[in-house]
Amino acid sequence: MSEVVIKTRLNGPLLVTGPVKIIDHEGNVYDLTGKENVALCRCGQTKRRPFCDGTHKSCGWVAEDLVPPAPTTPAPPAPPAQ
Ligand code: FES
């Protein structure tokens, strides 16, 4: 079984690689025949929803999301004073 990978592009779409099925709100399946990856719009400006059409470049959309750092483990309590 192949792995699905979703990667954010800097100030651009979500690049989806792997065997996925994309279905609209009415249950219709998008034809992805022959495509090894698809770019899903996350700027909201595309004319080909849900796919990226490159408009994010001309509209100046800036993504500020990054993977947050892992939470740090709290330090153990200090031993009692003697
Ligand atoms: S991310 Fe490319 S058009 Fe929206």
PDB file of N, CA and C and ligand atoms in Angstrom:
ATOM      1  N   MET A   1       0.845  -1.181   0.000  1.00  0.00           N
ATOM      2  CA  MET A   1       0.000   0.000   0.000  1.00  0.00           C
ATOM      3  C   MET A   1       0.886   1.238   0.000  1.00  0.00           C
ATOM      4  N   SER A   2       0.595   2.175  -0.876  1.00  0.00           N
ATOM      5  CA  SER A   2       1.375   3.409  -0.956  1.00  0.00           C
ATOM      6  C   SER A   2       0.952   4.374   0.142  1.00  0.00           C
ATOM      7  N   GLU A   3       1.891   5.192   0.503  1.00  0.00           N
ATOM      8  CA  GLU A   3       1.648   6.181   1.540  1.00  0.00           C
ATOM      9  C   GLU A   3       1.142   7.472   0.905  1.00  0.00           C
ATOM     10  N   VAL A   4       0.194   8.118   1.551  1.00  0.00           N
ATOM     11  CA  VAL A   4      -0.275   9.424   1.120  1.00  0.00           C
ATOM     12  C   VAL A   4       0.513  10.465   1.902  1.00  0.00           C
ATOM     13  N   VAL A   5       1.044  11.437   1.177  1.00  0.00           N
ATOM     14  CA  VAL A   5       1.799  12.516   1.809  1.00  0.00           C
ATOM     15  C   VAL A   5       1.153  13.833   1.410  1.00  0.00           C
ATOM     16  N   ILE A   6       0.912  14.684   2.386  1.00  0.00           N
ATOM     17  CA  ILE A   6       0.376  16.018   2.131  1.00  0.00           C
ATOM     18  C   ILE A   6       1.412  17.010   2.624  1.00  0.00           C
ATOM     19  N   LYS A   7       1.874  17.831   1.699  1.00  0.00           N
ATOM     20  CA  LYS A   7       2.958  18.754   2.033  1.00  0.00           C
ATOM     21  C   LYS A   7       2.511  20.172   1.718  1.00  0.00           C
ATOM     22  N   THR A   8       2.727  21.070   2.652  1.00  0.00           N
ATOM     23  CA  THR A   8       2.405  22.464   2.383  1.00  0.00           C
ATOM     24  C   THR A   8       3.514  23.062   1.531  1.00  0.00           C
ATOM     25  N   ARG A   9       3.121  23.893   0.585  1.00  0.00           N
ATOM     26  CA  ARG A   9       4.099  24.640  -0.208  1.00  0.00           C
ATOM     27  C   ARG A   9       4.153  26.038   0.373  1.00  0.00           C
ATOM     28  N   LEU A  10       5.331  26.612   0.421  1.00  0.00           N
ATOM     29  CA  LEU A  10       5.481  27.949   0.981  1.00  0.00           C
ATOM     30  C   LEU A  10       4.560  28.922   0.235  1.00  0.00           C
ATOM     31  N   ASN A  11       3.636  29.515   0.953  1.00  0.00           N
ATOM     32  CA  ASN A  11       2.687  30.476   0.383  1.00  0.00           C
ATOM     33  C   ASN A  11       1.959  29.911  -0.838  1.00  0.00           C
ATOM     34  N   GLY A  12       1.674  28.625  -0.782  1.00  0.00           N
ATOM     35  CA  GLY A  12       1.013  27.973  -1.915  1.00  0.00           C
ATOM     36  C   GLY A  12       0.108  26.859  -1.460  1.00  0.00           C
ATOM     37  N   PRO A  13      -0.175  25.926  -2.369  1.00  0.00           N
ATOM     38  CA  PRO A  13      -1.173  24.897  -2.110  1.00  0.00           C
ATOM     39  C   PRO A  13      -0.682  23.778  -1.205  1.00  0.00           C
ATOM     40  N   LEU A  14      -1.596  22.855  -0.953  1.00  0.00           N
ATOM     41  CA  LEU A  14      -1.257  21.593  -0.314  1.00  0.00           C
ATOM     42  C   LEU A  14      -0.953  20.613  -1.443  1.00  0.00           C
ATOM     43  N   LEU A  15       0.240  20.079  -1.471  1.00  0.00           N
ATOM     44  CA  LEU A  15       0.616  19.115  -2.496  1.00  0.00           C
ATOM     45  C   LEU A  15       0.357  17.718  -1.941  1.00  0.00           C
ATOM     46  N   VAL A  16      -0.568  17.001  -2.579  1.00  0.00           N
ATOM     47  CA  VAL A  16      -0.985  15.678  -2.122  1.00  0.00           C
ATOM     48  C   VAL A  16      -0.397  14.637  -3.070  1.00  0.00           C
ATOM     49  N   THR A  17       0.373  13.731  -2.506  1.00  0.00           N
ATOM     50  CA  THR A  17       1.003  12.672  -3.288  1.00  0.00           C
ATOM     51  C   THR A  17       0.558  11.325  -2.733  1.00  0.00           C
ATOM     52  N   GLY A  18       0.170  10.442  -3.632  1.00  0.00           N
ATOM     53  CA  GLY A  18      -0.254   9.117  -3.202  1.00  0.00           C
ATOM     54  C   GLY A  18      -1.669   8.826  -3.675  1.00  0.00           C
ATOM     55  N   PRO A  19      -2.134   7.621  -3.383  1.00  0.00           N
ATOM     56  CA  PRO A  19      -3.441   7.190  -3.876  1.00  0.00           C
ATOM     57  C   PRO A  19      -4.588   7.807  -3.067  1.00  0.00           C
ATOM     58  N   VAL A  20      -5.118   8.909  -3.572  1.00  0.00           N
ATOM     59  CA  VAL A  20      -6.229   9.565  -2.872  1.00  0.00           C
ATOM     60  C   VAL A  20      -7.442   9.648  -3.786  1.00  0.00           C
ATOM     61  N   LYS A  21      -8.570   9.828  -3.175  1.00  0.00           N
ATOM     62  CA  LYS A  21      -9.828  10.052  -3.884  1.00  0.00           C
ATOM     63  C   LYS A  21     -10.370  11.358  -3.338  1.00  0.00           C
ATOM     64  N   ILE A  22     -10.733  12.269  -4.217  1.00  0.00           N
ATOM     65  CA  ILE A  22     -11.297  13.549  -3.799  1.00  0.00           C
ATOM     66  C   ILE A  22     -12.750  13.590  -4.241  1.00  0.00           C
ATOM     67  N   ILE A  23     -13.613  13.849  -3.291  1.00  0.00           N
ATOM     68  CA  ILE A  23     -15.059  13.765  -3.508  1.00  0.00           C
ATOM     69  C   ILE A  23     -15.690  15.109  -3.151  1.00  0.00           C
ATOM     70  N   ASP A  24     -16.598  15.596  -4.009  1.00  0.00           N
ATOM     71  CA  ASP A  24     -17.252  16.868  -3.713  1.00  0.00           C
ATOM     72  C   ASP A  24     -18.396  16.674  -2.715  1.00  0.00           C
ATOM     73  N   HIS A  25     -19.038  17.782  -2.353  1.00  0.00           N
ATOM     74  CA  HIS A  25     -20.079  17.726  -1.318  1.00  0.00           C
ATOM     75  C   HIS A  25     -21.322  16.951  -1.738  1.00  0.00           C
ATOM     76  N   GLU A  26     -21.433  16.637  -3.041  1.00  0.00           N
ATOM     77  CA  GLU A  26     -22.575  15.839  -3.501  1.00  0.00           C
ATOM     78  C   GLU A  26     -22.206  14.382  -3.743  1.00  0.00           C
ATOM     79  N   GLY A  27     -20.976  14.028  -3.421  1.00  0.00           N
ATOM     80  CA  GLY A  27     -20.538  12.648  -3.574  1.00  0.00           C
ATOM     81  C   GLY A  27     -19.899  12.333  -4.915  1.00  0.00           C
ATOM     82  N   ASN A  28     -19.718  13.344  -5.775  1.00  0.00           N
ATOM     83  CA  ASN A  28     -19.080  13.131  -7.073  1.00  0.00           C
ATOM     84  C   ASN A  28     -17.567  13.031  -6.890  1.00  0.00           C
ATOM     85  N   VAL A  29     -16.976  12.076  -7.578  1.00  0.00           N
ATOM     86  CA  VAL A  29     -15.534  11.850  -7.462  1.00  0.00           C
ATOM     87  C   VAL A  29     -14.815  12.580  -8.589  1.00  0.00           C
ATOM     88  N   TYR A  30     -13.815  13.371  -8.230  1.00  0.00           N
ATOM     89  CA  TYR A  30     -12.999  14.044  -9.241  1.00  0.00           C
ATOM     90  C   TYR A  30     -12.155  13.005  -9.975  1.00  0.00           C
ATOM     91  N   ASP A  31     -12.050  13.166 -11.298  1.00  0.00           N
ATOM     92  CA  ASP A  31     -11.240  12.258 -12.106  1.00  0.00           C
ATOM     93  C   ASP A  31      -9.772  12.650 -11.980  1.00  0.00           C
ATOM     94  N   LEU A  32      -9.010  11.829 -11.294  1.00  0.00           N
ATOM     95  CA  LEU A  32      -7.581  12.089 -11.104  1.00  0.00           C
ATOM     96  C   LEU A  32      -6.748  11.089 -11.906  1.00  0.00           C
ATOM     97  N   THR A  33      -7.347  10.518 -12.925  1.00  0.00           N
ATOM     98  CA  THR A  33      -6.659   9.513 -13.743  1.00  0.00           C
ATOM     99  C   THR A  33      -5.335  10.072 -14.278  1.00  0.00           C
ATOM    100  N   GLY A  34      -4.277   9.318 -14.049  1.00  0.00           N
ATOM    101  CA  GLY A  34      -2.969   9.701 -14.569  1.00  0.00           C
ATOM    102  C   GLY A  34      -2.225  10.707 -13.725  1.00  0.00           C
ATOM    103  N   LYS A  35      -2.833  11.175 -12.668  1.00  0.00           N
ATOM    104  CA  LYS A  35      -2.158  12.166 -11.813  1.00  0.00           C
ATOM    105  C   LYS A  35      -1.520  11.457 -10.627  1.00  0.00           C
ATOM    106  N   GLU A  36      -0.238  11.701 -10.447  1.00  0.00           N
ATOM    107  CA  GLU A  36       0.474  11.124  -9.310  1.00  0.00           C
ATOM    108  C   GLU A  36       0.396  12.036  -8.094  1.00  0.00           C
ATOM    109  N   ASN A  37       0.094  13.298  -8.331  1.00  0.00           N
ATOM    110  CA  ASN A  37      -0.098  14.226  -7.223  1.00  0.00           C
ATOM    111  C   ASN A  37      -1.057  15.323  -7.670  1.00  0.00           C
ATOM    112  N   VAL A  38      -1.667  15.948  -6.678  1.00  0.00           N
ATOM    113  CA  VAL A  38      -2.575  17.062  -6.946  1.00  0.00           C
ATOM    114  C   VAL A  38      -2.252  18.183  -5.977  1.00  0.00           C
ATOM    115  N   ALA A  39      -2.507  19.398  -6.411  1.00  0.00           N
ATOM    116  CA  ALA A  39      -2.295  20.570  -5.564  1.00  0.00           C
ATOM    117  C   ALA A  39      -3.655  21.131  -5.186  1.00  0.00           C
ATOM    118  N   LEU A  40      -3.934  21.149  -3.901  1.00  0.00           N
ATOM    119  CA  LEU A  40      -5.204  21.657  -3.400  1.00  0.00           C
ATOM    120  C   LEU A  40      -5.026  23.088  -2.918  1.00  0.00           C
ATOM    121  N   CYS A  41      -5.899  23.955  -3.380  1.00  0.00           N
ATOM    122  CA  CYS A  41      -5.823  25.377  -3.024  1.00  0.00           C
ATOM    123  C   CYS A  41      -6.065  25.560  -1.530  1.00  0.00           C
ATOM    124  N   ARG A  42      -5.276  26.417  -0.938  1.00  0.00           N
ATOM    125  CA  ARG A  42      -5.553  26.801   0.451  1.00  0.00           C
ATOM    126  C   ARG A  42      -5.613  28.300   0.611  1.00  0.00           C
ATOM    127  N   CYS A  43      -5.480  29.043  -0.508  1.00  0.00           N
ATOM    128  CA  CYS A  43      -5.607  30.503  -0.410  1.00  0.00           C
ATOM    129  C   CYS A  43      -7.053  30.939  -0.623  1.00  0.00           C
ATOM    130  N   GLY A  44      -7.860  30.084  -1.253  1.00  0.00           N
ATOM    131  CA  GLY A  44      -9.267  30.393  -1.487  1.00  0.00           C
ATOM    132  C   GLY A  44      -9.530  31.223  -2.738  1.00  0.00           C
ATOM    133  N   GLN A  45      -8.525  31.514  -3.533  1.00  0.00           N
ATOM    134  CA  GLN A  45      -8.691  32.395  -4.689  1.00  0.00           C
ATOM    135  C   GLN A  45      -8.741  31.668  -6.031  1.00  0.00           C
ATOM    136  N   THR A  46      -8.549  30.364  -6.032  1.00  0.00           N
ATOM    137  CA  THR A  46      -8.528  29.619  -7.296  1.00  0.00           C
ATOM    138  C   THR A  46      -9.874  29.669  -8.016  1.00  0.00           C
ATOM    139  N   LYS A  47      -9.827  29.530  -9.325  1.00  0.00           N
ATOM    140  CA  LYS A  47     -11.049  29.427 -10.133  1.00  0.00           C
ATOM    141  C   LYS A  47     -11.361  27.965 -10.437  1.00  0.00           C
ATOM    142  N   ARG A  48     -10.512  27.037  -9.944  1.00  0.00           N
ATOM    143  CA  ARG A  48     -10.688  25.600 -10.225  1.00  0.00           C
ATOM    144  C   ARG A  48     -10.831  24.808  -8.935  1.00  0.00           C
ATOM    145  N   ARG A  49     -11.615  25.287  -8.008  1.00  0.00           N
ATOM    146  CA  ARG A  49     -11.734  24.593  -6.723  1.00  0.00           C
ATOM    147  C   ARG A  49     -12.074  23.125  -6.904  1.00  0.00           C
ATOM    148  N   PRO A  50     -11.459  22.295  -6.122  1.00  0.00           N
ATOM    149  CA  PRO A  50     -10.587  22.549  -4.984  1.00  0.00           C
ATOM    150  C   PRO A  50      -9.106  22.623  -5.360  1.00  0.00           C
ATOM    151  N   PHE A  51      -8.813  22.666  -6.666  1.00  0.00           N
ATOM    152  CA  PHE A  51      -7.424  22.587  -7.093  1.00  0.00           C
ATOM    153  C   PHE A  51      -6.783  23.965  -7.225  1.00  0.00           C
ATOM    154  N   CYS A  52      -5.506  24.013  -6.994  1.00  0.00           N
ATOM    155  CA  CYS A  52      -4.725  25.245  -7.149  1.00  0.00           C
ATOM    156  C   CYS A  52      -4.601  25.568  -8.634  1.00  0.00           C
ATOM    157  N   ASP A  53      -4.781  26.834  -8.989  1.00  0.00           N
ATOM    158  CA  ASP A  53      -4.566  27.255 -10.381  1.00  0.00           C
ATOM    159  C   ASP A  53      -3.446  28.291 -10.479  1.00  0.00           C
ATOM    160  N   GLY A  54      -2.716  28.473  -9.401  1.00  0.00           N
ATOM    161  CA  GLY A  54      -1.587  29.409  -9.416  1.00  0.00           C
ATOM    162  C   GLY A  54      -1.944  30.828  -9.001  1.00  0.00           C
ATOM    163  N   THR A  55      -3.215  31.088  -8.751  1.00  0.00           N
ATOM    164  CA  THR A  55      -3.638  32.444  -8.391  1.00  0.00           C
ATOM    165  C   THR A  55      -2.986  32.931  -7.106  1.00  0.00           C
ATOM    166  N   HIS A  56      -2.609  32.011  -6.219  1.00  0.00           N
ATOM    167  CA  HIS A  56      -1.976  32.422  -4.954  1.00  0.00           C
ATOM    168  C   HIS A  56      -0.749  33.304  -5.202  1.00  0.00           C
ATOM    169  N   LYS A  57      -0.090  33.112  -6.338  1.00  0.00           N
ATOM    170  CA  LYS A  57       1.106  33.913  -6.642  1.00  0.00           C
ATOM    171  C   LYS A  57       0.735  35.354  -6.951  1.00  0.00           C
ATOM    172  N   SER A  58      -0.309  35.548  -7.753  1.00  0.00           N
ATOM    173  CA  SER A  58      -0.667  36.907  -8.171  1.00  0.00           C
ATOM    174  C   SER A  58      -1.467  37.663  -7.118  1.00  0.00           C
ATOM    175  N   CYS A  59      -2.140  36.943  -6.215  1.00  0.00           N
ATOM    176  CA  CYS A  59      -2.937  37.646  -5.212  1.00  0.00           C
ATOM    177  C   CYS A  59      -2.123  37.989  -3.968  1.00  0.00           C
ATOM    178  N   GLY A  60      -0.904  37.487  -3.903  1.00  0.00           N
ATOM    179  CA  GLY A  60      -0.032  37.849  -2.783  1.00  0.00           C
ATOM    180  C   GLY A  60      -0.360  37.152  -1.488  1.00  0.00           C
ATOM    181  N   TRP A  61      -1.015  36.028  -1.564  1.00  0.00           N
ATOM    182  CA  TRP A  61      -1.392  35.306  -0.350  1.00  0.00           C
ATOM    183  C   TRP A  61      -0.144  34.835   0.401  1.00  0.00           C
ATOM    184  N   VAL A  62      -0.166  35.005   1.697  1.00  0.00           N
ATOM    185  CA  VAL A  62       0.965  34.607   2.530  1.00  0.00           C
ATOM    186  C   VAL A  62       0.468  33.664   3.614  1.00  0.00           C
ATOM    187  N   ALA A  63       1.046  32.473   3.654  1.00  0.00           N
ATOM    188  CA  ALA A  63       0.711  31.516   4.705  1.00  0.00           C
ATOM    189  C   ALA A  63       1.673  31.713   5.861  1.00  0.00           C
ATOM    190  N   GLU A  64       1.153  31.643   7.020  1.00  0.00           N
ATOM    191  CA  GLU A  64       2.007  31.825   8.194  1.00  0.00           C
ATOM    192  C   GLU A  64       2.085  30.562   9.032  1.00  0.00           C
ATOM    193  N   ASP A  65       1.553  29.472   8.487  1.00  0.00           N
ATOM    194  CA  ASP A  65       1.524  28.256   9.277  1.00  0.00           C
ATOM    195  C   ASP A  65       2.816  27.462   9.152  1.00  0.00           C
ATOM    196  N   LEU A  66       3.282  27.010  10.256  1.00  0.00           N
ATOM    197  CA  LEU A  66       4.434  26.118  10.349  1.00  0.00           C
ATOM    198  C   LEU A  66       4.080  25.045  11.366  1.00  0.00           C
ATOM    199  N   VAL A  67       4.781  23.953  11.298  1.00  0.00           N
ATOM    200  CA  VAL A  67       4.567  22.918  12.293  1.00  0.00           C
ATOM    201  C   VAL A  67       4.990  23.476  13.649  1.00  0.00           C
ATOM    202  N   PRO A  68       4.099  23.452  14.627  1.00  0.00           N
ATOM    203  CA  PRO A  68       4.468  23.986  15.938  1.00  0.00           C
ATOM    204  C   PRO A  68       5.492  23.082  16.612  1.00  0.00           C
ATOM    205  N   PRO A  69       6.322  23.659  17.431  1.00  0.00           N
ATOM    206  CA  PRO A  69       7.295  22.822  18.134  1.00  0.00           C
ATOM    207  C   PRO A  69       6.580  21.850  19.067  1.00  0.00           C
ATOM    208  N   ALA A  70       7.207  20.710  19.273  1.00  0.00           N
ATOM    209  CA  ALA A  70       6.641  19.720  20.181  1.00  0.00           C
ATOM    210  C   ALA A  70       6.607  20.298  21.596  1.00  0.00           C
ATOM    211  N   PRO A  71       5.575  19.940  22.351  1.00  0.00           N
ATOM    212  CA  PRO A  71       5.519  20.451  23.720  1.00  0.00           C
ATOM    213  C   PRO A  71       6.709  19.927  24.518  1.00  0.00           C
ATOM    214  N   THR A  72       7.190  20.763  25.366  1.00  0.00           N
ATOM    215  CA  THR A  72       8.315  20.340  26.188  1.00  0.00           C
ATOM    216  C   THR A  72       7.797  19.634  27.434  1.00  0.00           C
ATOM    217  N   THR A  73       8.572  18.711  27.909  1.00  0.00           N
ATOM    218  CA  THR A  73       8.209  17.992  29.119  1.00  0.00           C
ATOM    219  C   THR A  73       8.532  18.873  30.308  1.00  0.00           C
ATOM    220  N   PRO A  74       7.564  19.041  31.208  1.00  0.00           N
ATOM    221  CA  PRO A  74       7.869  19.882  32.363  1.00  0.00           C
ATOM    222  C   PRO A  74       9.012  19.283  33.195  1.00  0.00           C
ATOM    223  N   ALA A  75       9.807  20.154  33.747  1.00  0.00           N
ATOM    224  CA  ALA A  75      10.921  19.694  34.583  1.00  0.00           C
ATOM    225  C   ALA A  75      10.364  19.016  35.827  1.00  0.00           C
ATOM    226  N   PRO A  76      11.035  17.976  36.286  1.00  0.00           N
ATOM    227  CA  PRO A  76      10.573  17.312  37.511  1.00  0.00           C
ATOM    228  C   PRO A  76      10.665  18.279  38.690  1.00  0.00           C
ATOM    229  N   PRO A  77       9.829  18.074  39.702  1.00  0.00           N
ATOM    230  CA  PRO A  77       9.858  18.972  40.854  1.00  0.00           C
ATOM    231  C   PRO A  77      11.212  18.899  41.562  1.00  0.00           C
ATOM    232  N   ALA A  78      11.608  20.025  42.110  1.00  0.00           N
ATOM    233  CA  ALA A  78      12.883  20.088  42.827  1.00  0.00           C
ATOM    234  C   ALA A  78      12.771  19.275  44.116  1.00  0.00           C
ATOM    235  N   PRO A  79      13.860  18.654  44.539  1.00  0.00           N
ATOM    236  CA  PRO A  79      13.816  17.908  45.808  1.00  0.00           C
ATOM    237  C   PRO A  79      13.568  18.867  46.976  1.00  0.00           C
ATOM    238  N   PRO A  80      12.960  18.362  48.052  1.00  0.00           N
ATOM    239  CA  PRO A  80      12.674  19.239  49.193  1.00  0.00           C
ATOM    240  C   PRO A  80      13.977  19.776  49.811  1.00  0.00           C
ATOM    241  N   ALA A  81      13.905  21.012  50.277  1.00  0.00           N
ATOM    242  CA  ALA A  81      15.062  21.628  50.914  1.00  0.00           C
ATOM    243  C   ALA A  81      15.359  20.927  52.249  1.00  0.00           C
ATOM    244  N   GLN A  82      16.638  20.825  52.616  1.00  0.00           N
ATOM    245  CA  GLN A  82      16.981  20.153  53.860  1.00  0.00           C
ATOM    246  C   GLN A  82      17.437  21.133  54.910  1.00  0.00           C
TER     247      GLN A  82
HETATM  248  S1  FES B   1      -3.184  27.942  -3.297  1.00  0.00           S
HETATM  249 FE1  FES B   1      -2.853  28.178  -5.397  1.00  0.00          FE
HETATM  250  S2  FES B   1      -4.593  29.197  -6.106  1.00  0.00           S
HETATM  251 FE2  FES B   1      -4.932  28.954  -3.998  1.00  0.00          FE
END
